[in-house]
Each structure stands twice: as structure tokens, then as C-alpha cells.
Short mmCIF file of C-alpha atoms in Angstrom, two decimals:
data_model
loop_
_atom_site.label_atom_id
_atom_site.label_comp_id
_atom_site.label_asym_id
_atom_site.label_seq_id
_atom_site.Cartn_x
_atom_site.Cartn_y
_atom_site.Cartn_z
CA MET A 1 0.01 0.03 0.14
CA ASN A 2 1.60 3.25 -1.06
CA TYR A 3 0.57 6.71 0.78
CA PRO A 4 -0.98 8.59 -1.68
CA PRO A 5 0.91 11.67 -3.31
CA VAL A 6 0.39 14.88 -1.32
CA VAL A 7 0.74 18.33 -2.76
CA SER A 8 2.22 21.37 -0.96
CA LEU A 9 1.77 24.75 -2.32
CA SER A 10 4.45 27.34 -0.73
CA LYS A 11 5.89 30.71 -1.56
CA PRO A 12 8.96 31.64 -1.98
CA SER A 13 11.61 33.48 0.14
CA ALA A 14 10.91 36.84 -1.41
CA THR A 15 9.97 40.57 -0.15
CA PRO A 16 6.59 40.50 1.38
CA THR A 17 5.00 41.97 -1.61
CA GLU A 18 6.23 39.25 -3.55
CA MET A 19 5.47 36.43 -0.96
CA ASP A 20 1.89 37.73 -0.98
CA ASN A 21 1.62 37.65 -5.09
CA GLU A 22 3.97 34.62 -5.90
CA THR A 23 3.86 31.12 -5.43
CA ARG A 24 6.22 28.19 -6.09
CA PRO A 25 4.74 25.36 -8.70
CA ILE A 26 3.25 22.45 -6.68
CA ILE A 27 5.25 20.22 -5.24
CA GLU A 28 4.50 16.17 -5.35
CA LEU A 29 5.64 14.41 -2.06
CA PRO A 30 6.86 10.91 -2.28
CA THR A 31 5.03 7.89 -1.78
CA ILE A 32 5.84 5.05 0.63
CA ALA A 33 7.14 3.37 -2.06
CA ASP A 34 9.58 6.12 -2.82
CA ILE A 35 10.60 6.22 0.52
CA GLU A 36 11.29 2.86 1.31
CA ALA A 37 13.28 2.74 -1.97
CA SER A 38 16.04 5.45 -1.33
CA THR A 39 19.26 4.60 -0.37
CA ASP A 40 20.62 7.92 0.72
CA VAL A 41 20.34 7.47 4.73
CA LEU A 42 21.03 10.81 6.41
CA SER A 43 21.34 9.42 9.96
CA ILE A 44 20.32 6.40 11.74
CA ARG A 45 19.15 7.12 15.44
CA THR A 46 18.15 4.48 16.75
CA ASN A 47 17.65 0.49 15.29
CA ALA A 48 14.21 1.53 14.84
CA ILE A 49 14.43 4.97 13.40
CA LYS A 50 16.27 6.49 10.60
CA VAL A 51 16.03 9.74 8.35
CA VAL A 52 16.50 9.25 4.58
CA ARG A 53 16.87 11.61 1.21
CA VAL A 54 14.17 11.25 -1.05
CA LYS A 55 13.89 13.12 -4.73
CA GLU A 56 16.60 15.79 -3.45
CA HIS A 57 14.14 17.92 -2.21
CA PHE A 58 12.70 15.76 1.03
CA ALA A 59 14.22 13.97 4.24
CA VAL A 60 11.94 11.75 5.67
CA LYS A 61 12.11 10.20 9.12
CA ILE A 62 11.03 6.90 9.43
CA GLY A 63 10.36 4.48 12.39
CA TYR A 64 8.00 2.61 14.69
CA SER A 65 8.91 4.78 17.93
CA ILE A 66 8.89 8.19 16.43
CA PRO A 67 6.48 10.43 19.10
CA PRO A 68 3.53 11.17 17.26
CA LEU A 69 4.12 15.11 18.68
CA GLU A 70 7.33 15.50 17.00
CA ALA A 71 5.84 17.08 13.70
CA GLU A 72 3.64 19.13 15.53
CA ASN A 73 6.22 20.56 17.70
CA MET A 74 8.12 21.92 14.22
CA LYS A 75 5.08 22.79 12.73
CA PHE A 76 4.43 24.77 16.18
CA VAL A 77 7.82 26.32 16.15
CA ALA A 78 7.52 27.53 12.50
CA ALA A 79 3.91 28.95 13.09
CA ASN A 80 5.14 31.02 16.49
CA SER A 81 8.66 32.26 16.25
CA LYS A 82 11.66 32.74 13.96
CA VAL A 83 13.50 29.59 14.60
CA PRO A 84 14.92 27.72 11.81
CA VAL A 85 13.61 24.24 11.53
CA PRO A 86 12.56 21.98 8.57
CA LYS A 87 9.31 22.51 7.07
CA VAL A 88 6.84 19.61 7.59
CA HIS A 89 5.01 18.51 4.53
CA ALA A 90 3.21 15.33 6.27
CA ASN A 91 3.17 13.02 8.92
CA PHE A 92 1.55 9.84 9.42
CA VAL A 93 1.15 6.32 9.93
CA ASP A 94 1.04 3.24 7.53
CA LEU A 95 -1.89 0.89 9.13
CA GLN A 96 -0.02 -1.99 7.73
CA THR A 97 3.26 -1.64 9.10
CA GLN A 98 2.68 0.71 12.06
CA LYS A 99 5.68 2.73 10.82
CA ARG A 100 5.26 6.49 11.41
CA TYR A 101 6.67 8.91 8.28
CA ILE A 102 7.61 12.54 8.71
CA VAL A 103 8.48 14.27 5.27
CA MET A 104 10.22 17.34 5.45
CA ASP A 105 12.47 19.75 3.56
CA PHE A 106 15.69 18.21 3.27
CA VAL A 107 18.23 20.83 5.00
CA PRO A 108 21.41 21.11 3.45
CA GLY A 109 24.59 21.47 5.81
CA THR A 110 26.24 19.08 8.15
CA ASP A 111 25.75 18.24 11.98
CA LEU A 112 27.60 20.26 14.53
CA GLN A 113 29.24 17.21 15.77
CA LYS A 114 30.71 16.40 12.81
CA LEU A 115 31.88 19.96 11.72
CA LEU A 116 33.09 21.17 15.04
CA PRO A 117 36.73 19.66 14.46
CA SER A 118 37.19 22.11 11.27
CA LEU A 119 36.15 25.18 12.71
CA THR A 120 38.41 27.95 13.78
CA PRO A 121 37.68 29.77 17.13
CA THR A 122 36.20 32.54 15.23
CA GLU A 123 33.68 30.52 13.25
CA LYS A 124 33.07 28.50 16.53
CA THR A 125 31.82 31.75 18.07
CA THR A 126 29.76 32.95 15.28
CA ILE A 127 27.96 29.81 15.54
CA SER A 128 27.57 29.93 19.20
CA LYS A 129 25.76 33.40 18.77
CA ILE A 130 23.34 32.24 16.33
CA ILE A 131 22.29 29.52 18.14
CA LYS A 132 21.98 31.78 21.24
CA HIS A 133 19.86 33.88 19.02
CA ALA A 134 17.69 30.81 17.86
CA ILE A 135 17.06 29.86 21.76
CA SER A 136 16.40 33.33 22.55
CA GLU A 137 13.71 33.23 19.82
CA LEU A 138 12.43 30.33 21.20
CA ARG A 139 11.79 31.76 24.52
CA LYS A 140 9.93 34.74 23.27
CA ILE A 141 6.99 32.08 22.56
CA PRO A 142 3.84 32.80 24.89
CA SER A 143 3.78 30.13 27.10
CA PRO A 144 0.73 28.09 29.20
CA ASP A 145 0.02 27.74 32.61
CA TYR A 146 1.59 24.15 33.04
CA PHE A 147 4.65 22.27 32.30
CA GLY A 148 4.23 19.49 30.06
CA ASN A 149 4.36 18.65 26.30
CA LEU A 150 2.72 20.52 23.61
CA ASN A 151 -1.20 20.79 24.09
CA GLY A 152 -1.21 19.85 27.65
CA THR A 153 -0.19 16.28 27.23
CA PRO A 154 2.31 14.27 29.13
CA TYR A 155 6.09 14.42 29.04
CA ILE A 156 8.22 11.43 27.22
CA ASP A 157 11.38 12.65 27.85
CA GLY A 158 13.42 9.88 29.81
CA VAL A 159 13.66 11.42 33.54
CA LEU A 160 9.80 11.95 33.69
CA ALA A 161 8.66 9.25 31.04
CA THR A 162 6.32 6.14 32.16
CA PRO A 163 4.82 3.40 30.52
CA ASP A 164 1.33 4.67 31.30
CA ASN A 165 1.56 8.08 31.52
CA ASN A 166 1.24 8.60 35.00
CA PRO A 167 0.28 12.00 35.31
CA ALA A 168 1.93 12.12 39.15
CA ILE A 169 5.45 11.57 37.16
CA SER A 170 4.78 12.29 33.54
CA GLY A 171 2.30 15.43 34.24
CA PRO A 172 1.49 17.94 32.40
CA PHE A 173 1.95 19.55 35.74
CA LYS A 174 0.46 23.02 37.27
CA ASP A 175 3.30 24.50 38.74
CA GLN A 176 7.30 23.28 39.39
CA LYS A 177 6.73 22.20 42.83
CA GLU A 178 4.39 19.07 41.07
CA MET A 179 7.04 18.70 38.32
CA ASN A 180 9.68 18.52 41.53
CA GLN A 181 7.59 15.79 43.27
CA GLY A 182 7.37 13.94 39.83
CA ILE A 183 11.15 13.59 39.05
CA LEU A 184 11.37 12.75 42.89
CA GLU A 185 8.83 10.13 42.46
CA ARG A 186 10.33 8.71 39.25
CA LEU A 187 13.91 8.44 40.52
CA GLY A 188 12.72 6.76 43.91
CA GLN A 189 11.97 3.85 41.56
CA THR A 190 15.49 3.24 40.94
CA GLN A 191 17.37 4.85 43.46
CA SER A 192 17.87 4.59 47.52
CA PRO A 193 15.75 6.52 49.75
CA HIS A 194 18.96 8.17 50.89
CA TYR A 195 19.89 9.68 47.90
CA ILE A 196 16.19 10.67 47.48
CA ARG A 197 15.99 12.51 50.94
CA LEU A 198 19.36 14.29 49.76
CA LEU A 199 18.08 15.39 46.29
CA LYS A 200 14.78 16.69 48.13
CA ASN A 201 16.56 19.02 50.14
CA MET A 202 18.36 20.31 46.83
CA ILE A 203 15.70 20.53 44.62
CA SER A 204 13.54 22.73 47.47
CA CYS A 205 16.02 25.21 47.75
CA THR A 206 17.32 25.81 43.97
CA ARG A 207 14.48 24.36 41.76
CA LYS A 208 11.53 27.05 41.91
CA ASN A 209 10.10 30.05 39.99
CA HIS A 210 11.81 29.14 36.86
CA ARG A 211 9.74 30.22 33.99
CA ILE A 212 7.64 27.96 31.66
CA VAL A 213 9.51 28.06 28.15
CA PHE A 214 9.40 26.02 25.28
CA THR A 215 12.18 24.09 25.07
CA HIS A 216 14.22 21.96 22.42
CA GLY A 217 14.76 19.04 24.97
CA ASP A 218 17.92 17.29 22.59
CA LEU A 219 19.93 20.08 21.75
CA GLN A 220 23.24 18.24 21.20
CA PRO A 221 25.57 19.35 18.40
CA LYS A 222 24.10 16.25 16.09
CA ASN A 223 21.00 18.05 16.22
CA ILE A 224 22.30 21.56 15.08
CA ILE A 225 22.88 21.37 11.29
CA VAL A 226 24.99 23.94 9.98
CA GLU A 227 25.52 25.26 6.18
CA ARG A 228 28.44 27.44 5.18
CA ARG A 229 27.41 29.93 2.87
CA PRO A 230 29.28 32.67 1.06
CA VAL A 231 31.60 35.18 2.51
CA SER A 232 29.71 38.11 3.86
CA ASP A 233 30.05 41.87 3.32
CA ASP A 234 32.69 42.36 6.20
CA GLY A 235 34.70 39.28 5.24
CA ASP A 236 33.60 36.97 7.62
CA THR A 237 32.34 33.17 6.76
CA ASP A 238 28.36 33.28 7.08
CA PHE A 239 26.61 30.42 8.05
CA LYS A 240 22.92 29.12 8.48
CA VAL A 241 21.66 26.94 11.41
CA THR A 242 18.83 24.60 11.53
CA LEU A 243 17.70 22.57 14.58
CA ILE A 244 16.27 19.45 14.06
CA ASP A 245 15.00 16.53 16.02
CA TRP A 246 12.10 18.09 18.03
CA ASN A 247 10.68 14.89 19.43
CA LEU A 248 11.29 15.63 23.29
CA SER A 249 10.33 19.16 23.27
CA GLY A 250 7.86 20.77 25.25
CA TRP A 251 7.11 23.60 27.97
CA TYR A 252 10.05 23.05 30.85
CA PRO A 253 11.60 25.36 32.96
CA GLU A 254 14.04 27.36 31.51
CA PHE A 255 17.11 25.56 32.85
CA TRP A 256 16.32 22.19 31.22
CA ASP A 257 18.30 22.46 27.95
CA PHE A 258 21.42 23.42 30.10
CA CYS A 259 21.19 20.75 32.33
CA ASP A 260 20.58 18.09 29.64
CA LEU A 261 23.93 19.44 27.73
CA THR A 262 25.72 19.05 31.21
CA CYS A 263 24.67 15.69 31.86
CA LEU A 264 25.67 14.70 28.15
CA LEU A 265 29.14 16.32 28.64
CA VAL A 266 29.73 14.54 32.01
CA GLY A 267 28.68 11.17 30.50
CA VAL A 268 30.93 11.93 27.30
CA LEU A 269 34.00 12.74 29.94
CA LEU A 270 33.59 9.50 31.72
CA MET A 271 33.81 7.45 29.05
CA VAL A 272 36.86 9.34 27.73
CA SER A 273 38.58 8.93 30.99
CA THR A 274 37.55 5.15 31.11
CA CYS A 275 39.08 4.51 28.04
CA ARG A 276 42.28 6.07 28.59
CA THR A 277 42.79 4.37 31.58
CA GLY A 278 41.31 1.22 30.98
CA SER A 279 39.70 1.53 34.36
CA LYS A 280 36.42 1.98 35.67
CA ARG A 281 37.43 2.27 38.96
CA PHE A 282 39.51 5.20 38.14
CA VAL A 283 36.33 7.11 37.18
CA LEU A 284 34.00 6.19 39.86
CA ASP A 285 36.88 7.30 42.22
#
């Protein structure tokens, strides 16, 4: 069974007047057969999720465990901010295979994880400023009165995810106090009571009165696509930065992305230390 071709009418990048009066030709989207036949694999996220390029113009995320809200998150950000995200053309599930497909515009460039070693200090500073501006734009989106995923749905982030979407742990939460309690309850399933008591005292002093902001949720270098552009008028290299992989996005406390990145960095440093010493004991000590 092939997904029937879908058409998308969009406007070109132009002045406001031109955009009001001109449209691009109708674009025919790829079918399931087109997508499955593609051998141009852009990334493999997990054993059950990959992204392929189809017909030059499209990138399609395919998988059995793609959150239904991922496409909605991108559409929400595109409609409510100037943050650069891939344009979503279609989001559907093949009823025969239960695979989800998100059909997006292909974003040219290289992910920042691969690009970093080749960047000069000046280029790193330039790209950092662009990313900072994008996050600032994201935080300008008016927030609701809850902590949770889009449309008042529960979190699916690993810290708060539960198989049955238990509202006491996964939310949505009416305030940060409720969210803190949910995190403690979730950690209490795997950690010792002594550790939870220690965390509770720390959290009660630090995790309060933070703004609710729309948050990417997985802002790793591999989820930042950077395209080199022609040299600008001042002689510096210009870059276009696009944020991808919005599956964990939602309404979080303003520190959330920072904490995620810090945990990622600590994990990388631990792995490097372990590999260099050949001893886990060294890392733990």
C-alpha cells in the first residue's frame, strides 16, 4: 500500500509583496514506495528510526517509535517563532506496518558534531551566537500555565516518561513544585531513599520560580545542522543554522536544555576517562 501523493503549495523566499502575490509550482510528495526505496541514509537515530533523503528535495524520518508530537512541535515552532526548523509537509502512520513517516524539506549542511573539529575559534563563536539567538527566539513564544508537552500532554523525556503516562510523574504539572515531586517519585523507583532525601533538600532550595519556556529538549551538536554560506560583506564566513530532532520538545523550566547538555558532557568525559585509563574504578574514584 502506497501513501497517496500529497501536494504542498508554498511561497518562495522573497520580499513581503512578492510573497503575497507569487507561489511556487505545486510539489508532489513522495509515496511510501519512494521513501522505502531510498538508499541515501542521512542518519540512523536508533535501530527503529532513521532519516533518508528522497527526490533531492525531501528528508523523511521513518520509524516505529517516533513520537506523534514531533512533527507538531516543528510546525508549532515554525508558526510561532523565527527559529529555523525543517518544514513539515506530511506526518502519517502506515496502518499496515505501523511505521510513522515525517516528510520534511531536506536541510543542506553538516551536523555540528561532525563539523566542530574543522571550525576556527572565530567560526565557533559565530555559530554559538546564532544558536543563542535561536534559543532566545524560542523563549519568546508565549507560554501556557503548565509544565508538559504540547497541547497539555504528558512528558516523554526519559527522566519523566512512564509506560502508562502516570500524571503524578509524567505530568502535565500545574507548577514547578508538582514537577519536582514527579521527578523525585520517578527517581525513587531506581534510587535509594537516602539519595532521594538528599535530592529533595537540594531541589526545594534551587528548583523554584523558573519561567516556563518552550524547550528543544535534546540540543546536542548532532541535532544542529550548519550550512556554510558565501563570505559576507565584512569578509567573515556566513552560516545558516537549523535545529532538528524535536521529539522531546515541550514546555519546561528555563534551565532544562542547559542541564541536558551538562549531563551529556559529563557522560562523554566519563567515557573518555574510562577509555584512556582502561579502568572504571578510576572514573568512579
